[in-house]
Amino acid sequence: KAGVTQTPRYLIKTRGQQVTLSCSPISGHRSVSWYQQTPGQGLQFLFEYFSETQRNKGNFPGRFSGRQFSNSRSEMNVSTLELGDSALYLCASSFRQGIGYEQYFGPGTRLTVT
Amino acid sequence: GQQVMQIPQYQHVQEGEDFTTYCNSSTTLSNIQWYKQRPGGHPVFLIQLVKSGEVKKQKRLTFQFGEAKKNSSLHITATQTTDVGTYFCAGLSGAGSYQLTFGKGTKLSVIP
C-alpha cells in the first residue's frame, strides 16, 4: 500500500497570507489527524476527522481549520499567517481498530512564514 | 487537559550502553503508543500497550505500561547507531477520545 502523502512538502509564505495543505491517507483509512511540530512545543494535536466529521480539536486558534472529503483526503487551512506558525505540519491516518489506533504519518509539510 | 510528560529530553550514550525513556500521564490512559522519529523524518509507530502492567518486547526494545496505566517506559538494550532518533510516547485518555497526546520526546544520540 502507498503511504500517507502530503503536498506540498515545502512552503514559504508571508505574514498575513493564508495557506492550504493537503493530505492523502493510506487507502482504506478513514481517520486523518493533523499535528503541528515545532522544536519548542513538540507534536501538538490540531484536529482529527473521521468520515468527513471533525471529532476532536486541539487548542489552536480559529485561524486553523480543516476538512475531510468523501474519499478521506483532508486539507488544513491556516489564515492570516503569523511568524509563529512556522512549523512542520504532519498528517497521520489510521484505520480504527479497538480502543486505540496506530497512526501512520506522512512526510510533513515544512511551512516557513517570513 | 491531559498532559504527558516525558524524560529525559536528551540522552547521549556510548554505543553498546542501555537507554531508557520514561513517560508519565496526568490522567489514566486507555492505551499508550510509542513512536520513533529519525532525524529529518516523520514519526513511525513502534508499539501500542493496552493492559495494566503490560510488557512487550521487540528485539532489543522493551516497552512497559504501568499498573495504574499512568506511566510507561521504553528500554533499549545495547544501543546501536541505528537507534538514533527521537522517541515519543503518546497517550489515549479514554473511551470516546479520538485525540492522542504526545510527550515532547527523548532525543537519543549514540556515540560510536
PDB file of C-alpha atoms in Angstrom:
ATOM      1  CA  LYS A   1       0.000   0.000   0.000  1.00  0.00           C
ATOM      2  CA  ALA A   2       1.150   3.502  -0.700  1.00  0.00           C
ATOM      3  CA  GLY A   3       1.879   5.555   2.399  1.00  0.00           C
ATOM      4  CA  VAL A   4       0.399   8.826   3.529  1.00  0.00           C
ATOM      5  CA  THR A   5       1.223  11.616   1.128  1.00  0.00           C
ATOM      6  CA  GLN A   6       1.309  15.315   1.854  1.00  0.00           C
ATOM      7  CA  THR A   7       1.562  18.216  -0.520  1.00  0.00           C
ATOM      8  CA  PRO A   8       3.341  20.477  -0.814  1.00  0.00           C
ATOM      9  CA  ARG A   9       6.445  19.324   1.019  1.00  0.00           C
ATOM     10  CA  TYR A  10       7.845  22.812   1.472  1.00  0.00           C
ATOM     11  CA  LEU A  11       6.170  26.171   1.521  1.00  0.00           C
ATOM     12  CA  ILE A  12       7.278  29.725   2.145  1.00  0.00           C
ATOM     13  CA  LYS A  13       4.615  32.299   2.888  1.00  0.00           C
ATOM     14  CA  THR A  14       4.461  35.874   4.100  1.00  0.00           C
ATOM     15  CA  ARG A  15       2.767  37.046   7.271  1.00  0.00           C
ATOM     16  CA  GLY A  16      -0.914  37.715   6.711  1.00  0.00           C
ATOM     17  CA  GLN A  17      -1.268  35.261   3.852  1.00  0.00           C
ATOM     18  CA  GLN A  18      -3.226  32.046   4.034  1.00  0.00           C
ATOM     19  CA  VAL A  19      -2.160  28.531   3.180  1.00  0.00           C
ATOM     20  CA  THR A  20      -3.835  25.218   2.382  1.00  0.00           C
ATOM     21  CA  LEU A  21      -2.083  21.913   2.988  1.00  0.00           C
ATOM     22  CA  SER A  22      -3.239  18.596   1.614  1.00  0.00           C
ATOM     23  CA  CYS A  23      -3.077  15.064   2.949  1.00  0.00           C
ATOM     24  CA  SER A  24      -3.979  11.785   1.233  1.00  0.00           C
ATOM     25  CA  PRO A  25      -4.322   8.921   3.716  1.00  0.00           C
ATOM     26  CA  ILE A  26      -3.488   5.288   3.184  1.00  0.00           C
ATOM     27  CA  SER A  27      -6.167   3.593   1.124  1.00  0.00           C
ATOM     28  CA  GLY A  28      -8.928   2.311   3.400  1.00  0.00           C
ATOM     29  CA  HIS A  29      -8.029   4.596   6.298  1.00  0.00           C
ATOM     30  CA  ARG A  30     -10.904   6.822   7.271  1.00  0.00           C
ATOM     31  CA  SER A  31      -9.365   8.800  10.105  1.00  0.00           C
ATOM     32  CA  VAL A  32      -6.991  11.680   9.467  1.00  0.00           C
ATOM     33  CA  SER A  33      -5.300  13.675  12.210  1.00  0.00           C
ATOM     34  CA  TRP A  34      -3.210  16.806  11.869  1.00  0.00           C
ATOM     35  CA  TYR A  35      -0.304  17.816  14.072  1.00  0.00           C
ATOM     36  CA  GLN A  36       1.992  20.803  14.322  1.00  0.00           C
ATOM     37  CA  GLN A  37       5.584  20.009  15.202  1.00  0.00           C
ATOM     38  CA  THR A  38       8.000  22.651  16.449  1.00  0.00           C
ATOM     39  CA  PRO A  39      11.291  22.284  18.324  1.00  0.00           C
ATOM     40  CA  GLY A  40       9.910  24.031  21.385  1.00  0.00           C
ATOM     41  CA  GLN A  41       6.418  22.544  21.672  1.00  0.00           C
ATOM     42  CA  GLY A  42       6.882  19.119  20.148  1.00  0.00           C
ATOM     43  CA  LEU A  43       3.955  17.407  18.469  1.00  0.00           C
ATOM     44  CA  GLN A  44       0.728  19.248  19.105  1.00  0.00           C
ATOM     45  CA  PHE A  45      -2.645  17.922  18.033  1.00  0.00           C
ATOM     46  CA  LEU A  46      -4.646  20.176  15.719  1.00  0.00           C
ATOM     47  CA  PHE A  47      -7.743  18.161  14.808  1.00  0.00           C
ATOM     48  CA  GLU A  48      -8.992  14.773  13.737  1.00  0.00           C
ATOM     49  CA  TYR A  49     -11.519  13.850  11.072  1.00  0.00           C
ATOM     50  CA  PHE A  50     -13.384  10.637  10.555  1.00  0.00           C
ATOM     51  CA  SER A  51     -15.856  10.145   7.726  1.00  0.00           C
ATOM     52  CA  GLU A  52     -15.853  13.861   6.944  1.00  0.00           C
ATOM     53  CA  THR A  53     -16.674  14.846  10.543  1.00  0.00           C
ATOM     54  CA  GLN A  54     -14.335  16.692  12.841  1.00  0.00           C
ATOM     55  CA  ARG A  55     -14.435  14.690  16.039  1.00  0.00           C
ATOM     56  CA  ASN A  56     -11.827  16.449  18.077  1.00  0.00           C
ATOM     57  CA  LYS A  57      -9.965  19.732  18.012  1.00  0.00           C
ATOM     58  CA  GLY A  58      -6.804  20.771  19.782  1.00  0.00           C
ATOM     59  CA  ASN A  59      -6.077  24.050  21.476  1.00  0.00           C
ATOM     60  CA  PHE A  60      -5.354  26.167  18.415  1.00  0.00           C
ATOM     61  CA  PRO A  61      -6.946  29.455  17.337  1.00  0.00           C
ATOM     62  CA  GLY A  62      -9.756  29.551  14.821  1.00  0.00           C
ATOM     63  CA  ARG A  63      -7.279  30.549  12.108  1.00  0.00           C
ATOM     64  CA  PHE A  64      -6.545  26.840  11.853  1.00  0.00           C
ATOM     65  CA  SER A  65      -9.272  24.893  10.142  1.00  0.00           C
ATOM     66  CA  GLY A  66      -9.624  21.686   8.258  1.00  0.00           C
ATOM     67  CA  ARG A  67     -11.942  19.480   6.329  1.00  0.00           C
ATOM     68  CA  GLN A  68     -12.169  15.963   5.020  1.00  0.00           C
ATOM     69  CA  PHE A  69     -13.616  14.852   1.734  1.00  0.00           C
ATOM     70  CA  SER A  70     -15.667  11.769   0.934  1.00  0.00           C
ATOM     71  CA  ASN A  71     -12.559   9.974  -0.337  1.00  0.00           C
ATOM     72  CA  SER A  72     -10.917  10.599   3.081  1.00  0.00           C
ATOM     73  CA  ARG A  73      -8.442  13.115   1.712  1.00  0.00           C
ATOM     74  CA  SER A  74      -8.044  16.024   4.050  1.00  0.00           C
ATOM     75  CA  GLU A  75      -6.972  19.622   3.879  1.00  0.00           C
ATOM     76  CA  MET A  76      -5.990  22.057   6.545  1.00  0.00           C
ATOM     77  CA  ASN A  77      -6.076  25.789   6.144  1.00  0.00           C
ATOM     78  CA  VAL A  78      -4.284  28.469   8.095  1.00  0.00           C
ATOM     79  CA  SER A  79      -5.468  32.011   7.556  1.00  0.00           C
ATOM     80  CA  THR A  80      -3.698  35.249   8.437  1.00  0.00           C
ATOM     81  CA  LEU A  81      -0.351  33.559   8.908  1.00  0.00           C
ATOM     82  CA  GLU A  82       1.892  34.591  11.784  1.00  0.00           C
ATOM     83  CA  LEU A  83       5.627  34.054  12.194  1.00  0.00           C
ATOM     84  CA  GLY A  84       4.887  31.547  14.957  1.00  0.00           C
ATOM     85  CA  ASP A  85       3.036  29.328  12.506  1.00  0.00           C
ATOM     86  CA  SER A  86       6.359  28.256  11.018  1.00  0.00           C
ATOM     87  CA  ALA A  87       6.491  24.539  11.699  1.00  0.00           C
ATOM     88  CA  LEU A  88       6.362  21.053  10.272  1.00  0.00           C
ATOM     89  CA  TYR A  89       2.740  20.081   9.725  1.00  0.00           C
ATOM     90  CA  LEU A  90       2.179  16.362   9.857  1.00  0.00           C
ATOM     91  CA  CYS A  91      -0.889  14.436   8.997  1.00  0.00           C
ATOM     92  CA  ALA A  92      -1.484  10.897  10.094  1.00  0.00           C
ATOM     93  CA  SER A  93      -4.046   8.358   9.022  1.00  0.00           C
ATOM     94  CA  SER A  94      -5.380   5.365  10.852  1.00  0.00           C
ATOM     95  CA  PHE A  95      -7.804   2.518  10.457  1.00  0.00           C
ATOM     96  CA  ARG A  96      -9.712   2.388  13.680  1.00  0.00           C
ATOM     97  CA  GLN A  97      -9.396  -0.883  15.482  1.00  0.00           C
ATOM     98  CA  GLY A  98     -10.372  -1.401  19.069  1.00  0.00           C
ATOM     99  CA  ILE A  99      -9.897   1.273  21.689  1.00  0.00           C
ATOM    100  CA  GLY A 100      -6.753   2.703  20.229  1.00  0.00           C
ATOM    101  CA  TYR A 101      -5.330   3.104  16.837  1.00  0.00           C
ATOM    102  CA  GLU A 102      -1.830   3.313  15.470  1.00  0.00           C
ATOM    103  CA  GLN A 103      -1.178   6.269  13.279  1.00  0.00           C
ATOM    104  CA  TYR A 104       0.724   6.337  10.031  1.00  0.00           C
ATOM    105  CA  PHE A 105       2.392   9.672   9.485  1.00  0.00           C
ATOM    106  CA  GLY A 106       3.108  11.393   6.225  1.00  0.00           C
ATOM    107  CA  PRO A 107       6.416  13.125   5.494  1.00  0.00           C
ATOM    108  CA  GLY A 108       5.002  16.501   6.507  1.00  0.00           C
ATOM    109  CA  THR A 109       4.808  19.956   5.001  1.00  0.00           C
ATOM    110  CA  ARG A 110       7.516  22.330   6.169  1.00  0.00           C
ATOM    111  CA  LEU A 111       5.918  25.792   6.375  1.00  0.00           C
ATOM    112  CA  THR A 112       8.081  28.854   6.760  1.00  0.00           C
ATOM    113  CA  VAL A 113       6.406  32.193   7.412  1.00  0.00           C
ATOM    114  CA  THR A 114       8.510  35.289   6.757  1.00  0.00           C
TER     115      THR A 114
ATOM    116  CA  GLY B   1      -6.439  18.881  29.890  1.00  0.00           C
ATOM    117  CA  GLN B   2      -4.418  15.735  29.656  1.00  0.00           C
ATOM    118  CA  GLN B   3      -0.667  16.134  29.872  1.00  0.00           C
ATOM    119  CA  VAL B   4       2.009  13.618  29.033  1.00  0.00           C
ATOM    120  CA  MET B   5       5.462  14.293  30.430  1.00  0.00           C
ATOM    121  CA  GLN B   6       8.487  12.529  29.024  1.00  0.00           C
ATOM    122  CA  ILE B   7      12.012  12.403  30.427  1.00  0.00           C
ATOM    123  CA  PRO B   8      14.812  12.836  29.775  1.00  0.00           C
ATOM    124  CA  GLN B   9      14.643  15.385  26.981  1.00  0.00           C
ATOM    125  CA  TYR B  10      18.045  14.365  25.654  1.00  0.00           C
ATOM    126  CA  GLN B  11      20.239  11.323  26.163  1.00  0.00           C
ATOM    127  CA  HIS B  12      23.734  10.724  24.863  1.00  0.00           C
ATOM    128  CA  VAL B  13      25.015   7.197  25.186  1.00  0.00           C
ATOM    129  CA  GLN B  14      28.053   5.264  24.070  1.00  0.00           C
ATOM    130  CA  GLU B  15      27.247   2.551  21.561  1.00  0.00           C
ATOM    131  CA  GLY B  16      26.522  -0.619  23.464  1.00  0.00           C
ATOM    132  CA  GLU B  17      25.117   1.140  26.538  1.00  0.00           C
ATOM    133  CA  ASP B  18      21.484   0.824  27.536  1.00  0.00           C
ATOM    134  CA  PHE B  19      18.912   3.597  27.225  1.00  0.00           C
ATOM    135  CA  THR B  20      15.589   4.255  28.926  1.00  0.00           C
ATOM    136  CA  THR B  21      12.952   6.931  28.412  1.00  0.00           C
ATOM    137  CA  TYR B  22      10.025   7.463  30.768  1.00  0.00           C
ATOM    138  CA  CYS B  23       6.549   8.743  30.160  1.00  0.00           C
ATOM    139  CA  ASN B  24       4.092   9.992  32.772  1.00  0.00           C
ATOM    140  CA  SER B  25       0.471  10.998  32.250  1.00  0.00           C
ATOM    141  CA  SER B  26      -1.613  13.311  34.399  1.00  0.00           C
ATOM    142  CA  THR B  27      -4.633  11.063  33.819  1.00  0.00           C
ATOM    143  CA  THR B  28      -5.281   7.362  33.463  1.00  0.00           C
ATOM    144  CA  LEU B  29      -4.761   6.187  29.918  1.00  0.00           C
ATOM    145  CA  SER B  30      -6.721   3.649  27.925  1.00  0.00           C
ATOM    146  CA  ASN B  31      -3.623   2.911  25.926  1.00  0.00           C
ATOM    147  CA  ILE B  32      -0.190   4.270  25.184  1.00  0.00           C
ATOM    148  CA  GLN B  33       1.742   4.216  21.951  1.00  0.00           C
ATOM    149  CA  TRP B  34       5.401   4.717  21.150  1.00  0.00           C
ATOM    150  CA  TYR B  35       6.817   6.304  18.040  1.00  0.00           C
ATOM    151  CA  LYS B  36      10.317   6.869  16.697  1.00  0.00           C
ATOM    152  CA  GLN B  37      11.315   9.800  14.533  1.00  0.00           C
ATOM    153  CA  ARG B  38      14.651   9.666  12.772  1.00  0.00           C
ATOM    154  CA  PRO B  39      16.433  12.966  12.080  1.00  0.00           C
ATOM    155  CA  GLY B  40      14.683  14.652   9.150  1.00  0.00           C
ATOM    156  CA  GLY B  41      11.956  12.019   9.116  1.00  0.00           C
ATOM    157  CA  HIS B  42       8.453  11.566  10.382  1.00  0.00           C
ATOM    158  CA  PRO B  43       7.198   9.624  13.413  1.00  0.00           C
ATOM    159  CA  VAL B  44       6.917   5.893  12.852  1.00  0.00           C
ATOM    160  CA  PHE B  45       4.700   3.713  15.013  1.00  0.00           C
ATOM    161  CA  LEU B  46       6.588   1.238  17.194  1.00  0.00           C
ATOM    162  CA  ILE B  47       4.060  -0.354  19.515  1.00  0.00           C
ATOM    163  CA  GLN B  48       0.838   0.015  21.465  1.00  0.00           C
ATOM    164  CA  LEU B  49       0.246  -1.055  25.065  1.00  0.00           C
ATOM    165  CA  VAL B  50      -3.262  -1.529  26.386  1.00  0.00           C
ATOM    166  CA  LYS B  51      -3.271  -3.646  29.523  1.00  0.00           C
ATOM    167  CA  SER B  52      -2.228  -2.645  33.016  1.00  0.00           C
ATOM    168  CA  GLY B  53       1.301  -3.913  33.726  1.00  0.00           C
ATOM    169  CA  GLU B  54       1.798  -4.979  30.125  1.00  0.00           C
ATOM    170  CA  VAL B  55       5.332  -5.666  28.895  1.00  0.00           C
ATOM    171  CA  LYS B  56       6.176  -6.093  25.234  1.00  0.00           C
ATOM    172  CA  LYS B  57       9.491  -6.736  23.552  1.00  0.00           C
ATOM    173  CA  GLN B  58      10.749  -6.022  20.073  1.00  0.00           C
ATOM    174  CA  LYS B  59      14.271  -7.396  19.727  1.00  0.00           C
ATOM    175  CA  ARG B  60      16.382  -5.042  21.889  1.00  0.00           C
ATOM    176  CA  LEU B  61      13.437  -2.789  22.790  1.00  0.00           C
ATOM    177  CA  THR B  62      11.290  -3.412  25.885  1.00  0.00           C
ATOM    178  CA  PHE B  63       8.105  -1.466  26.495  1.00  0.00           C
ATOM    179  CA  GLN B  64       6.231  -1.341  29.786  1.00  0.00           C
ATOM    180  CA  PHE B  65       2.850   0.037  30.806  1.00  0.00           C
ATOM    181  CA  GLY B  66       2.421   0.824  34.492  1.00  0.00           C
ATOM    182  CA  GLU B  67      -0.035  -0.904  36.759  1.00  0.00           C
ATOM    183  CA  ALA B  68      -2.029   2.300  37.187  1.00  0.00           C
ATOM    184  CA  LYS B  69      -1.936   2.932  33.421  1.00  0.00           C
ATOM    185  CA  LYS B  70      -0.459   6.380  34.001  1.00  0.00           C
ATOM    186  CA  ASN B  71       3.164   5.708  33.132  1.00  0.00           C
ATOM    187  CA  SER B  72       5.220   3.851  30.605  1.00  0.00           C
ATOM    188  CA  SER B  73       8.821   3.246  29.681  1.00  0.00           C
ATOM    189  CA  LEU B  74      10.901   2.237  26.708  1.00  0.00           C
ATOM    190  CA  HIS B  75      14.208   0.499  27.337  1.00  0.00           C
ATOM    191  CA  ILE B  76      16.776  -0.208  24.644  1.00  0.00           C
ATOM    192  CA  THR B  77      19.471  -2.751  25.416  1.00  0.00           C
ATOM    193  CA  ALA B  78      22.934  -2.364  23.903  1.00  0.00           C
ATOM    194  CA  THR B  79      22.207   0.670  21.746  1.00  0.00           C
ATOM    195  CA  GLN B  80      23.362   0.822  18.160  1.00  0.00           C
ATOM    196  CA  THR B  81      23.886   3.812  15.890  1.00  0.00           C
ATOM    197  CA  THR B  82      20.678   2.863  14.084  1.00  0.00           C
ATOM    198  CA  ASP B  83      18.764   3.656  17.293  1.00  0.00           C
ATOM    199  CA  VAL B  84      19.477   7.376  16.879  1.00  0.00           C
ATOM    200  CA  GLY B  85      16.333   9.481  16.780  1.00  0.00           C
ATOM    201  CA  THR B  86      13.613  10.940  18.954  1.00  0.00           C
ATOM    202  CA  TYR B  87      11.300   8.592  20.815  1.00  0.00           C
ATOM    203  CA  PHE B  88       7.799   9.783  21.588  1.00  0.00           C
ATOM    204  CA  CYS B  89       5.138   8.315  23.787  1.00  0.00           C
ATOM    205  CA  ALA B  90       1.518   9.172  23.054  1.00  0.00           C
ATOM    206  CA  GLY B  91      -1.446   8.520  25.293  1.00  0.00           C
ATOM    207  CA  LEU B  92      -5.096   7.995  24.534  1.00  0.00           C
ATOM    208  CA  SER B  93      -7.148   9.088  27.500  1.00  0.00           C
ATOM    209  CA  GLY B  94     -10.293   7.029  27.343  1.00  0.00           C
ATOM    210  CA  ALA B  95     -13.349   5.739  25.606  1.00  0.00           C
ATOM    211  CA  GLY B  96     -14.734   8.246  23.167  1.00  0.00           C
ATOM    212  CA  SER B  97     -11.457  10.140  22.911  1.00  0.00           C
ATOM    213  CA  TYR B  98     -10.004  10.446  19.472  1.00  0.00           C
ATOM    214  CA  GLN B  99      -7.004  12.530  20.460  1.00  0.00           C
ATOM    215  CA  LEU B 100      -3.535  11.240  21.103  1.00  0.00           C
ATOM    216  CA  THR B 101      -1.495  13.419  23.437  1.00  0.00           C
ATOM    217  CA  PHE B 102       2.196  13.217  22.685  1.00  0.00           C
ATOM    218  CA  GLY B 103       5.055  13.635  25.088  1.00  0.00           C
ATOM    219  CA  LYS B 104       7.785  16.037  23.951  1.00  0.00           C
ATOM    220  CA  GLY B 105      10.072  13.146  23.180  1.00  0.00           C
ATOM    221  CA  THR B 106      13.528  11.968  24.155  1.00  0.00           C
ATOM    222  CA  LYS B 107      16.250  12.630  21.644  1.00  0.00           C
ATOM    223  CA  LEU B 108      18.760   9.803  21.650  1.00  0.00           C
ATOM    224  CA  SER B 109      22.307  10.253  20.379  1.00  0.00           C
ATOM    225  CA  VAL B 110      24.577   7.241  20.122  1.00  0.00           C
ATOM    226  CA  ILE B 111      28.311   7.805  20.103  1.00  0.00           C
ATOM    227  CA  PRO B 112      30.096   5.105  18.069  1.00  0.00           C
TER     228      PRO B 112
END
